[in-house]
Coordinates of C-alpha atoms in Angstrom, one line a residue:
M1 CA 74.1 -69.5 52.2
D2 CA 75.8 -67.8 55.2
A3 CA 75.0 -66.4 58.6
E4 CA 74.0 -63.1 57.2
F5 CA 71.4 -64.8 55.0
V6 CA 70.0 -66.7 58.0
R7 CA 69.8 -63.5 60.1
N8 CA 68.1 -61.6 57.4
T9 CA 65.6 -64.4 56.8
I10 CA 64.7 -64.5 60.5
W11 CA 64.4 -60.7 60.6
A12 CA 62.0 -60.9 57.6
L13 CA 59.9 -63.5 59.3
R14 CA 59.6 -61.4 62.4
T15 CA 58.8 -58.3 60.4
F16 CA 56.0 -59.9 58.4
G17 CA 54.8 -62.0 61.3
S18 CA 54.4 -65.3 59.3
E19 CA 56.3 -67.6 57.0
D20 CA 56.1 -67.1 53.3
S21 CA 55.8 -69.8 50.6
G22 CA 59.6 -70.3 50.5
I23 CA 60.4 -70.5 54.2
E24 CA 59.6 -73.1 56.9
A25 CA 60.7 -72.5 60.5
K26 CA 60.6 -75.3 63.1
R27 CA 61.7 -75.4 66.7
A28 CA 63.4 -78.9 66.5
E29 CA 65.6 -78.5 69.6
S30 CA 66.9 -82.0 69.8
K31 CA 65.3 -84.0 67.0
L32 CA 63.7 -83.6 63.6
P33 CA 59.9 -83.1 63.7
E34 CA 57.9 -85.7 61.7
S35 CA 56.2 -82.9 59.7
L36 CA 59.6 -81.9 58.2
A37 CA 59.3 -84.7 55.6
E38 CA 56.2 -83.0 54.2
S39 CA 58.0 -79.6 53.9
L40 CA 61.0 -81.2 52.1
S41 CA 58.7 -82.9 49.6
A42 CA 56.7 -79.7 49.2
F43 CA 59.7 -77.5 48.5
A44 CA 61.1 -80.0 46.0
N45 CA 57.8 -79.9 44.0
T46 CA 57.3 -76.1 44.3
P47 CA 58.7 -73.5 41.9
E48 CA 61.9 -72.0 43.3
G49 CA 62.2 -74.6 46.1
G50 CA 62.5 -73.3 49.7
T51 CA 64.4 -72.9 52.9
V52 CA 64.0 -74.8 56.2
L53 CA 65.2 -73.2 59.5
L54 CA 65.6 -75.6 62.5
G55 CA 65.9 -73.9 65.9
V56 CA 63.5 -71.1 65.2
D57 CA 60.1 -71.2 67.0
E58 CA 57.2 -69.9 64.8
S59 CA 54.8 -69.9 67.7
A60 CA 57.0 -67.4 69.7
N61 CA 57.3 -64.8 66.9
F62 CA 60.2 -66.7 65.4
A63 CA 62.4 -66.6 68.5
V64 CA 65.8 -68.4 68.1
T65 CA 65.5 -71.4 70.4
G66 CA 68.6 -73.1 68.9
V67 CA 69.4 -76.8 68.3
T68 CA 71.1 -79.0 70.8
N69 CA 73.5 -81.6 69.5
A70 CA 73.5 -79.8 66.2
A71 CA 75.9 -82.2 64.5
K72 CA 73.5 -85.1 65.0
V73 CA 70.4 -83.1 63.9
Q74 CA 72.3 -82.0 60.8
A75 CA 73.3 -85.6 60.0
D76 CA 69.7 -86.8 60.6
L77 CA 68.4 -84.2 58.2
A78 CA 70.9 -85.2 55.5
A79 CA 69.9 -88.9 56.0
M80 CA 66.2 -88.1 55.9
A81 CA 66.6 -86.2 52.6
R82 CA 68.7 -89.0 51.1
D83 CA 66.8 -92.1 52.4
R84 CA 63.1 -91.2 52.8
F85 CA 62.2 -89.7 49.5
T86 CA 61.8 -90.8 45.9
P87 CA 63.8 -89.4 44.2
P88 CA 66.3 -88.7 46.9
L89 CA 67.0 -85.1 47.9
Q90 CA 70.3 -83.3 48.4
P91 CA 69.6 -80.0 50.2
S92 CA 72.5 -77.6 51.0
I93 CA 72.7 -77.8 54.8
G94 CA 74.7 -75.5 57.1
M95 CA 75.0 -74.7 60.9
F96 CA 75.2 -71.0 62.0
E97 CA 75.4 -69.2 65.3
I98 CA 72.5 -66.8 65.5
E99 CA 71.9 -64.8 68.7
G100 CA 74.2 -67.0 70.6
K101 CA 72.5 -70.2 69.6
V102 CA 72.9 -72.8 66.8
V103 CA 70.5 -72.7 63.9
I104 CA 70.5 -75.2 61.1
C105 CA 69.5 -74.0 57.6
A106 CA 68.7 -76.2 54.7
E107 CA 68.0 -75.0 51.2
V108 CA 65.9 -77.3 49.0
V109 CA 66.0 -76.7 45.3
E110 CA 63.1 -77.4 43.0
L111 CA 63.4 -80.7 41.2
P112 CA 63.4 -80.8 37.4
R113 CA 60.0 -81.5 35.9
D114 CA 61.0 -84.9 34.6
Q115 CA 61.7 -86.0 38.3
K116 CA 58.5 -84.7 39.9
P117 CA 56.7 -85.4 42.1
C118 CA 59.1 -86.0 45.0
Y119 CA 57.2 -88.1 47.6
V120 CA 57.7 -89.7 51.0
T121 CA 58.6 -93.2 49.9
S122 CA 56.8 -95.0 52.8
K123 CA 53.5 -93.2 51.9
G124 CA 53.7 -93.9 48.2
I125 CA 53.4 -91.5 45.3
S126 CA 49.6 -90.9 45.7
R127 CA 49.6 -90.0 49.4
G128 CA 53.2 -88.9 50.0
S129 CA 53.5 -86.0 47.5
Y130 CA 53.2 -82.4 48.7
I131 CA 53.3 -78.9 47.4
R132 CA 53.8 -75.5 49.1
I133 CA 50.7 -73.3 49.2
G134 CA 51.2 -70.0 51.1
D135 CA 53.0 -70.8 54.4
G136 CA 51.7 -74.5 54.6
D137 CA 52.3 -77.8 53.0
R138 CA 49.4 -79.5 51.1
R139 CA 49.1 -83.0 49.9
L140 CA 48.8 -83.3 46.1
T141 CA 45.6 -84.8 44.9
S142 CA 45.7 -87.9 42.7
E143 CA 44.9 -85.7 39.7
E144 CA 47.8 -83.4 40.5
V145 CA 50.1 -86.4 40.8
Q146 CA 49.0 -87.7 37.4
Q147 CA 49.4 -84.3 35.9
L148 CA 53.1 -84.1 37.1
I149 CA 53.7 -87.6 35.8
S150 CA 52.2 -86.9 32.4
D151 CA 54.2 -83.7 32.1
R152 CA 57.5 -85.7 32.3
G153 CA 57.1 -86.3 28.5
Q154 CA 55.3 -84.7 25.7
P155 CA 51.5 -85.2 26.3
R156 CA 49.6 -86.6 23.3
F157 CA 46.0 -86.2 24.5
D158 CA 45.3 -83.7 21.7
Q159 CA 46.4 -86.4 19.1
E160 CA 43.9 -89.0 20.3
T161 CA 41.2 -90.2 17.9
V162 CA 37.6 -89.4 18.9
Q163 CA 36.1 -92.8 18.2
E164 CA 32.5 -91.5 18.0
A165 CA 33.2 -88.6 15.7
E166 CA 32.9 -88.6 11.9
L167 CA 34.2 -86.4 9.1
D168 CA 30.9 -84.6 9.0
D169 CA 31.6 -83.2 12.5
L170 CA 34.2 -80.9 10.9
D171 CA 33.3 -77.6 9.4
P172 CA 33.9 -77.9 5.6
R173 CA 34.3 -74.1 5.1
A174 CA 36.9 -73.8 7.8
I175 CA 38.8 -76.8 6.4
Q176 CA 39.0 -75.3 2.9
V177 CA 40.2 -72.0 4.2
M178 CA 43.0 -73.7 6.2
L179 CA 43.9 -76.1 3.3
A180 CA 44.2 -73.1 1.0
R181 CA 46.5 -71.4 3.4
V182 CA 48.9 -74.3 4.1
R183 CA 49.1 -75.2 0.4
S184 CA 50.0 -71.6 -0.4
N185 CA 52.5 -71.3 2.4
N186 CA 54.2 -74.7 1.8
P187 CA 53.5 -75.9 -1.7
R188 CA 56.4 -78.3 -1.7
L189 CA 54.8 -80.4 1.0
F190 CA 51.1 -80.0 0.5
A191 CA 50.3 -78.7 -3.0
N192 CA 50.0 -82.1 -4.7
E193 CA 48.4 -84.0 -1.8
S194 CA 44.6 -84.8 -1.4
D195 CA 42.6 -83.1 1.2
D196 CA 42.4 -86.2 3.4
V197 CA 46.2 -86.7 3.2
V198 CA 46.9 -83.1 4.2
L199 CA 44.5 -83.3 7.1
K200 CA 46.1 -86.5 8.3
M201 CA 49.6 -84.9 8.0
L202 CA 48.5 -82.0 10.0
G203 CA 46.9 -84.1 12.8
V204 CA 43.3 -83.1 12.1
L205 CA 42.4 -86.7 11.1
K206 CA 43.9 -90.0 12.2
K207 CA 43.3 -93.6 11.3
A208 CA 41.0 -95.3 13.9
P209 CA 41.3 -99.0 14.9
D210 CA 38.6 -99.8 12.5
G211 CA 40.7 -98.4 9.6
D212 CA 38.5 -95.3 9.0
L213 CA 39.9 -91.7 9.2
R214 CA 38.3 -89.9 12.2
P215 CA 38.8 -86.5 13.7
T216 CA 41.4 -86.1 16.5
V217 CA 40.8 -84.1 19.7
A218 CA 42.9 -81.3 18.2
G219 CA 41.0 -81.5 14.9
L220 CA 37.6 -81.1 16.6
L221 CA 38.8 -78.2 18.8
T222 CA 40.2 -76.3 15.8
L223 CA 37.9 -77.2 12.9
G224 CA 34.9 -78.9 14.5
R225 CA 31.3 -77.8 14.1
Y226 CA 30.4 -78.4 17.8
P227 CA 33.2 -80.1 19.8
Q228 CA 31.1 -80.0 22.9
Q229 CA 29.0 -82.8 21.5
Y230 CA 31.7 -85.1 22.5
F231 CA 33.4 -83.0 25.2
P232 CA 30.7 -81.0 27.0
Q233 CA 33.1 -79.2 29.3
L234 CA 35.8 -78.2 26.9
C235 CA 34.2 -74.7 26.7
L236 CA 34.7 -71.3 28.2
T237 CA 32.6 -69.7 30.9
F238 CA 32.4 -65.9 31.7
V239 CA 31.0 -64.5 34.9
H240 CA 30.8 -60.8 35.8
Y241 CA 30.6 -60.3 39.6
P242 CA 29.2 -57.1 41.2
T243 CA 31.8 -56.9 44.1
T244 CA 35.4 -57.7 44.6
T245 CA 34.5 -60.8 46.5
G246 CA 31.7 -62.0 44.2
E247 CA 28.1 -61.9 45.1
N248 CA 26.6 -58.7 46.5
P249 CA 25.0 -59.7 49.9
A250 CA 23.1 -56.5 50.2
T251 CA 21.0 -57.1 47.0
S252 CA 21.5 -60.8 46.7
T253 CA 22.9 -60.2 43.2
R254 CA 25.0 -63.2 42.3
F255 CA 26.3 -61.8 39.0
L256 CA 25.9 -59.1 36.4
D257 CA 26.5 -61.4 33.4
N258 CA 26.9 -65.1 33.1
V259 CA 27.7 -66.7 29.7
R260 CA 28.8 -70.1 28.5
V261 CA 30.8 -70.0 25.2
D262 CA 30.9 -73.1 23.0
G263 CA 32.3 -74.1 19.6
P264 CA 35.8 -74.6 18.3
I265 CA 38.6 -72.6 19.7
P266 CA 38.6 -69.9 17.0
E267 CA 34.9 -69.2 17.7
M268 CA 35.2 -69.4 21.5
A269 CA 38.1 -66.9 21.4
R270 CA 36.1 -64.5 19.2
E271 CA 32.9 -64.7 21.2
A272 CA 34.7 -64.6 24.6
L273 CA 36.4 -61.3 23.6
A274 CA 33.1 -59.9 22.5
V275 CA 31.5 -60.9 25.8
I276 CA 34.3 -59.4 27.9
Q277 CA 34.2 -56.2 25.9
R278 CA 30.5 -55.7 26.4
N279 CA 31.0 -55.9 30.1
M280 CA 33.9 -53.4 30.1
S281 CA 33.6 -49.6 30.5
R282 CA 36.0 -47.0 29.3
R283 CA 38.5 -45.0 31.4
A284 CA 40.6 -41.9 30.8
L285 CA 44.3 -42.4 30.0
I286 CA 46.4 -39.3 30.6
S287 CA 49.6 -39.3 28.4
G288 CA 51.9 -36.9 26.6
T289 CA 49.4 -36.5 23.8
G290 CA 46.6 -35.6 26.2
R291 CA 43.6 -37.4 27.4
Q292 CA 42.4 -40.6 25.7
D293 CA 39.3 -42.8 26.4
V294 CA 40.4 -46.4 26.4
W295 CA 38.9 -49.7 27.4
E296 CA 39.5 -50.9 31.0
Y297 CA 41.6 -53.7 29.6
P298 CA 43.6 -53.5 26.3
P299 CA 41.8 -55.7 23.7
E300 CA 45.1 -57.2 22.4
A301 CA 46.2 -58.2 26.0
L302 CA 42.8 -59.8 26.5
R303 CA 43.1 -61.7 23.2
E304 CA 46.5 -63.2 24.1
A305 CA 45.3 -64.2 27.6
V306 CA 42.1 -65.9 26.4
V307 CA 43.8 -67.7 23.5
N308 CA 46.7 -68.9 25.7
A309 CA 44.1 -70.3 28.2
L310 CA 42.3 -72.1 25.4
V311 CA 45.3 -73.6 23.6
H312 CA 47.5 -74.5 26.6
R313 CA 44.8 -76.0 28.8
D314 CA 45.2 -79.6 29.9
L315 CA 43.4 -82.0 27.7
S316 CA 44.0 -85.2 29.7
P317 CA 40.9 -87.3 30.5
G318 CA 40.9 -86.2 34.1
S319 CA 40.7 -82.5 33.2
R320 CA 38.1 -82.7 30.4
G321 CA 35.4 -81.9 33.0
T322 CA 36.8 -78.5 33.7
Q323 CA 36.2 -75.3 31.6
V324 CA 38.4 -72.3 30.9
Q325 CA 37.0 -69.7 33.3
V326 CA 37.0 -66.0 32.9
E327 CA 35.8 -63.9 35.9
M328 CA 35.4 -60.2 36.0
Y329 CA 35.4 -58.2 39.3
P330 CA 35.4 -54.4 39.8
D331 CA 39.1 -54.5 40.6
R332 CA 40.5 -57.3 38.4
L333 CA 40.0 -59.8 35.6
R334 CA 40.8 -63.4 36.3
I335 CA 41.5 -66.1 33.6
L336 CA 41.9 -69.7 34.8
N337 CA 42.7 -72.8 32.7
P338 CA 43.2 -76.4 33.7
G339 CA 46.8 -77.5 33.6
G340 CA 49.9 -75.7 35.1
L341 CA 53.0 -74.6 33.2
F342 CA 54.6 -77.3 31.0
G343 CA 58.1 -78.2 30.0
A344 CA 61.1 -75.9 30.4
V345 CA 59.0 -72.8 31.2
D346 CA 58.6 -71.8 34.9
I347 CA 56.9 -68.9 36.5
T348 CA 60.1 -66.8 36.8
R349 CA 60.9 -67.1 33.0
L350 CA 57.5 -66.5 31.5
G351 CA 57.8 -64.2 28.5
E352 CA 61.5 -64.4 28.1
E353 CA 62.6 -64.5 24.5
G354 CA 63.4 -68.1 23.4
V355 CA 61.7 -69.7 26.4
S356 CA 58.6 -71.5 25.1
S357 CA 57.0 -74.9 25.6
S358 CA 53.7 -76.3 24.5
R359 CA 51.6 -79.0 26.2
N360 CA 49.4 -79.4 23.1
S361 CA 51.9 -79.5 20.3
S362 CA 49.5 -80.8 17.6
L363 CA 46.7 -78.4 18.5
L364 CA 49.0 -75.5 18.5
K365 CA 50.5 -76.5 15.1
I366 CA 47.1 -76.6 13.5
L367 CA 46.0 -73.3 14.9
E368 CA 49.0 -71.6 13.2
D369 CA 47.0 -71.9 10.0
V370 CA 43.4 -71.4 11.3
V371 CA 42.3 -67.8 10.9
I372 CA 40.1 -65.9 13.4
P373 CA 36.5 -65.7 12.1
G374 CA 36.1 -62.4 10.3
E375 CA 39.8 -61.6 10.3
S376 CA 42.8 -62.5 8.2
R377 CA 45.3 -63.3 11.0
T378 CA 45.6 -66.8 12.5
I379 CA 44.7 -67.8 16.1
C380 CA 48.3 -68.0 17.3
E381 CA 51.8 -67.7 16.0
N382 CA 53.3 -70.5 18.2
R383 CA 56.4 -68.2 18.8
G384 CA 56.1 -67.9 22.6
S385 CA 55.4 -64.1 22.3
G386 CA 51.9 -64.1 23.9
I387 CA 53.1 -63.2 27.4
R388 CA 55.4 -60.4 26.2
T389 CA 52.5 -59.0 24.1
M390 CA 50.2 -59.1 27.1
R391 CA 52.7 -57.2 29.3
N392 CA 53.6 -54.7 26.6
E393 CA 49.9 -53.8 25.9
L394 CA 49.1 -53.3 29.6
S395 CA 52.3 -51.2 30.0
R396 CA 51.3 -49.1 27.0
A397 CA 47.9 -48.5 28.6
G398 CA 49.6 -47.3 31.8
M399 CA 48.4 -50.4 33.7
S400 CA 50.0 -52.8 36.2
P401 CA 51.6 -55.9 34.7
P402 CA 49.5 -59.1 34.9
N403 CA 50.1 -61.5 37.7
F404 CA 50.6 -65.2 37.0
Y405 CA 50.0 -68.2 39.3
D406 CA 51.1 -71.7 38.5
R407 CA 49.4 -74.3 40.7
V408 CA 50.3 -77.7 39.2
T409 CA 46.9 -78.5 37.8
S410 CA 45.8 -74.9 36.9
F411 CA 47.3 -71.7 35.6
E412 CA 45.9 -68.3 36.4
V413 CA 46.3 -64.8 34.9
V414 CA 45.1 -61.8 36.9
M415 CA 44.9 -58.4 35.4
P416 CA 44.5 -55.6 37.9
N417 CA 41.9 -53.0 36.9
H418 CA 43.7 -49.7 37.6
T419 CA 45.9 -47.2 36.0
L420 CA 49.4 -47.6 37.3
F421 CA 50.6 -44.1 36.6
D422 CA 47.6 -42.0 37.7
E423 CA 48.0 -38.3 38.3
A424 CA 48.8 -38.7 42.1
T425 CA 51.5 -41.4 41.3
V426 CA 53.1 -39.2 38.6
R427 CA 53.3 -36.2 41.1
W428 CA 54.8 -38.5 43.7
L429 CA 57.4 -40.0 41.4
A430 CA 58.4 -36.5 40.3
V431 CA 59.3 -35.6 43.9
I432 CA 61.1 -38.8 45.0
G433 CA 62.9 -39.1 41.7
R434 CA 64.5 -35.7 41.5
D435 CA 68.0 -37.3 40.9
G436 CA 66.7 -39.2 38.0
L437 CA 65.1 -42.7 37.8
R438 CA 65.0 -45.2 35.0
D439 CA 61.5 -45.9 33.6
T440 CA 61.8 -49.5 34.9
Q441 CA 62.5 -48.2 38.4
R442 CA 59.5 -45.8 38.2
T443 CA 57.3 -48.8 37.3
A444 CA 58.6 -50.8 40.3
L445 CA 58.0 -47.8 42.6
A446 CA 54.5 -47.3 41.3
L447 CA 53.7 -51.0 42.0
M448 CA 55.2 -50.8 45.5
R449 CA 53.1 -47.7 46.2
R450 CA 50.1 -50.1 45.7
N451 CA 51.6 -52.3 48.5
E452 CA 53.3 -54.8 46.1
V453 CA 56.3 -56.6 47.4
L454 CA 58.8 -57.4 44.6
D455 CA 61.6 -59.8 44.2
N456 CA 64.0 -60.1 41.3
A457 CA 61.7 -62.2 39.2
K458 CA 58.7 -60.0 39.8
Y459 CA 60.8 -56.9 39.0
R460 CA 61.8 -58.4 35.7
A461 CA 58.3 -59.5 34.9
A462 CA 57.0 -56.0 35.6
T463 CA 59.7 -54.1 33.7
G464 CA 60.5 -56.4 30.8
I465 CA 64.1 -56.7 31.9
S466 CA 65.5 -60.2 31.0
D467 CA 68.9 -60.0 32.8
S468 CA 68.6 -60.8 36.5
R469 CA 71.9 -59.0 37.1
I470 CA 70.5 -55.7 35.7
A471 CA 67.4 -56.1 37.8
T472 CA 69.4 -56.6 40.9
T473 CA 71.5 -53.5 40.1
E474 CA 68.4 -51.3 39.6
L475 CA 66.8 -52.6 42.8
Q476 CA 69.9 -52.1 44.8
D477 CA 70.1 -48.5 43.5
L478 CA 66.6 -47.9 44.8
V479 CA 67.7 -49.3 48.2
A480 CA 70.7 -47.0 48.1
R481 CA 68.5 -44.0 47.4
E482 CA 66.4 -45.0 50.5
L483 CA 63.3 -45.3 48.4
V484 CA 63.1 -49.1 48.9
E485 CA 63.7 -51.4 51.9
Q486 CA 65.2 -54.8 51.4
T487 CA 64.5 -57.9 53.5
G488 CA 66.4 -61.1 53.0
T489 CA 69.4 -61.6 50.7
R490 CA 70.2 -63.3 47.4
G491 CA 67.4 -65.5 46.2
S492 CA 65.1 -64.6 49.2
A493 CA 65.5 -60.8 48.8
R494 CA 62.2 -58.9 48.9
Y495 CA 61.8 -55.2 48.2
S496 CA 59.0 -52.9 49.5
L497 CA 58.5 -49.1 49.7
S498 CA 60.5 -47.4 52.4
D499 CA 59.0 -45.3 55.1
S500 CA 60.8 -42.3 53.6
A501 CA 59.2 -42.8 50.2
K502 CA 55.8 -43.4 51.9
S503 CA 56.1 -40.0 53.7
W504 CA 56.2 -38.2 50.4
E505 CA 52.8 -39.6 49.4
E506 CA 51.5 -36.0 48.8
A507 CA 53.8 -34.6 46.2
D508 CA 52.8 -31.0 46.7
D509 CA 53.5 -31.1 50.5
T510 CA 56.4 -28.6 50.5
K511 CA 56.7 -28.7 54.3
R512 CA 58.2 -32.1 54.4
V513 CA 62.0 -32.1 54.7
R514 CA 64.1 -35.0 53.6
P515 CA 67.6 -35.6 54.9
N516 CA 70.1 -33.6 52.8
R517 CA 72.5 -36.5 52.3
R518 CA 75.0 -34.4 50.3
R519 CA 75.3 -31.9 53.2
Q520 CA 75.6 -34.7 55.8
F521 CA 78.3 -36.5 53.9
L522 CA 80.3 -33.4 53.2
D523 CA 80.0 -32.1 56.7
L524 CA 81.1 -35.5 58.1
L525 CA 84.2 -35.7 55.9
A526 CA 85.0 -32.1 56.8
A527 CA 84.9 -33.0 60.5
H528 CA 86.9 -36.3 60.3
G529 CA 89.3 -35.7 57.5
N530 CA 88.9 -39.0 55.7
L531 CA 86.6 -42.0 56.2
S532 CA 85.8 -45.4 54.8
K533 CA 82.4 -46.4 53.4
S534 CA 81.6 -48.6 56.5
E535 CA 82.6 -45.7 58.8
V536 CA 80.3 -43.3 57.0
S537 CA 77.5 -45.9 57.2
S538 CA 78.0 -46.3 60.9
L539 CA 78.3 -42.6 61.8
L540 CA 75.3 -41.5 59.8
N541 CA 73.3 -44.6 60.6
V542 CA 72.5 -45.4 57.0
N543 CA 72.8 -48.7 55.2
V544 CA 76.0 -49.5 53.3
K545 CA 74.3 -49.3 49.9
T546 CA 73.2 -45.7 50.7
A547 CA 76.7 -44.7 51.8
E548 CA 78.1 -46.3 48.6
H549 CA 75.5 -44.4 46.4
W550 CA 76.3 -41.0 47.8
L551 CA 80.1 -41.4 48.0
G552 CA 80.0 -42.4 44.4
T553 CA 77.7 -39.5 43.5
L554 CA 79.9 -37.0 45.3
R555 CA 83.1 -38.4 43.7
R556 CA 81.6 -38.1 40.2
E557 CA 80.6 -34.5 41.0
G558 CA 84.3 -33.9 42.0
K559 CA 83.5 -33.0 45.6
I560 CA 85.3 -35.9 47.2
Q561 CA 88.2 -38.1 46.1
F562 CA 90.1 -41.2 47.2
A563 CA 92.3 -40.4 50.2
E564 CA 94.7 -43.3 49.8
P565 CA 95.3 -46.5 47.7
G566 CA 92.8 -49.3 48.0
R567 CA 90.1 -48.1 45.6
G568 CA 87.6 -50.9 44.8
S569 CA 88.0 -52.3 48.3
K570 CA 85.7 -51.9 51.3
N571 CA 88.7 -50.2 53.1
T572 CA 88.9 -47.4 50.5
R573 CA 88.9 -44.0 52.3
Y574 CA 87.5 -40.7 51.0
R575 CA 88.3 -37.1 51.6
L576 CA 87.1 -33.7 50.4
T577 CA 88.5 -32.0 47.3
D578 CA 89.1 -28.3 46.9
K579 CA 85.8 -28.1 44.9
A580 CA 83.7 -29.0 48.0
D581 CA 82.4 -25.6 49.0
Q582 CA 81.1 -26.0 52.5
G583 CA 79.1 -22.9 52.2
E584 CA 77.1 -24.2 49.2
I585 CA 73.5 -25.4 49.6
F586 CA 73.1 -28.7 48.0
E587 CA 69.7 -29.9 46.7
V588 CA 68.9 -33.5 47.5

């Protein structure tokens, strides 16, 4: 955190005209506002935490009003964080002079899952826990608080015995298929055991207080005849809406299709996919092999999304009244399940290799050996590869990556219904990327062309890059090429399409003229003899990254060289070489 970070943050707030989910600005001229406690709690409970700016007035377009007696306000803020919350908070706090006034900046990191929720002690855990939604703080409901508490350890709701259930509630054919598979795959453990013993070892059956073996929640959901007999809402619902907002007011049409899907998870997954497919149409995919007619959504991506929702849903008593919901709109498909992300997984690391955590460990273990009806493969592999498969399948179909939303008591997957690389986008990329772009950068630019604003995590999610440093390098290269504009720095950096890139929307518009940066840089060095990177940036009124990009490009081409020692430093100076022909016309 430094003054430049604070200045960029304020500039971003003014540019977009509102706070985002990670920033809270408050006037706080002489004392801390009471509402600050809610923001600190919210940031501590929200993925990626957040930043508080004191001395910035949101109501006056984020004018810097400053903080009087800043040392006292800073000390009061540290004391509030330490003394008024359970668990205590330790934000990073700094004072900075911005536009001639003092602004206090506090960065609040997200608490580990085993310490959530952070709450205002005097209000108690039920009424004093908050979360950040959009640009506001919202009190967590009692259910959300209990969800966070239960997620501190490994939930065991799937291992509960269903007291009213009997062995006859399980499907004997499905049981025999699974038993044959586990005995074949692991004869050392299961070959010589009776059916009941194996089912007990796998968590399908459990001894009840009366001494009888009864199905568990996991057993019923995987191998039951009709689990909804005991849990009516542990089902899946599908609704196909006629408009992007739902009901069509012109015709009073509420939906085009409305289906409830019951049964064990294998049957629900199979039937749900069939229902979605019958509501899909086909579209044309233009690729190197020509035109192909493909489904609106890749079937394998749909399968992973539906199965994930069914197996990772929250099974605690408070969530058993909520279904897995699938909603189809003309522009998107939305899949929502009760229960947010669990364990070591957070929204920024979804799909990373080796990052996996399961809320329903017993359920997932059983499903490793339960086959999909009519197929030979099992419901899930339990290897944490579902998100990667989803992204890869959508990318292979030329579509935008899925969007994920973690909201403590729910998790949402949204698949946009459009081709990312349509003909117009391909033409546009061919023009703006004449100097060569990586495929990952092309994907990001195509998303930004659809008004997406990316950060490092979203860039990695969209491109499949796992290393945040590589993502930053590629994003900074786009900034240097003047294709992308950056607001904020470090963790708060956001990237959107530049006005220059937007001006080339029509790829066949040959009348548009872009600045010939090679010519400008060579002419500038010819006029001044030698210059530093910062001097070039100032004289040409381009950002430092752009100056760095073109100086490096021209040096690799042999047209400029270092003028004096100091290479690698911001003070390095550059001059022309004998190869720089001033009469040559350089293509941008």
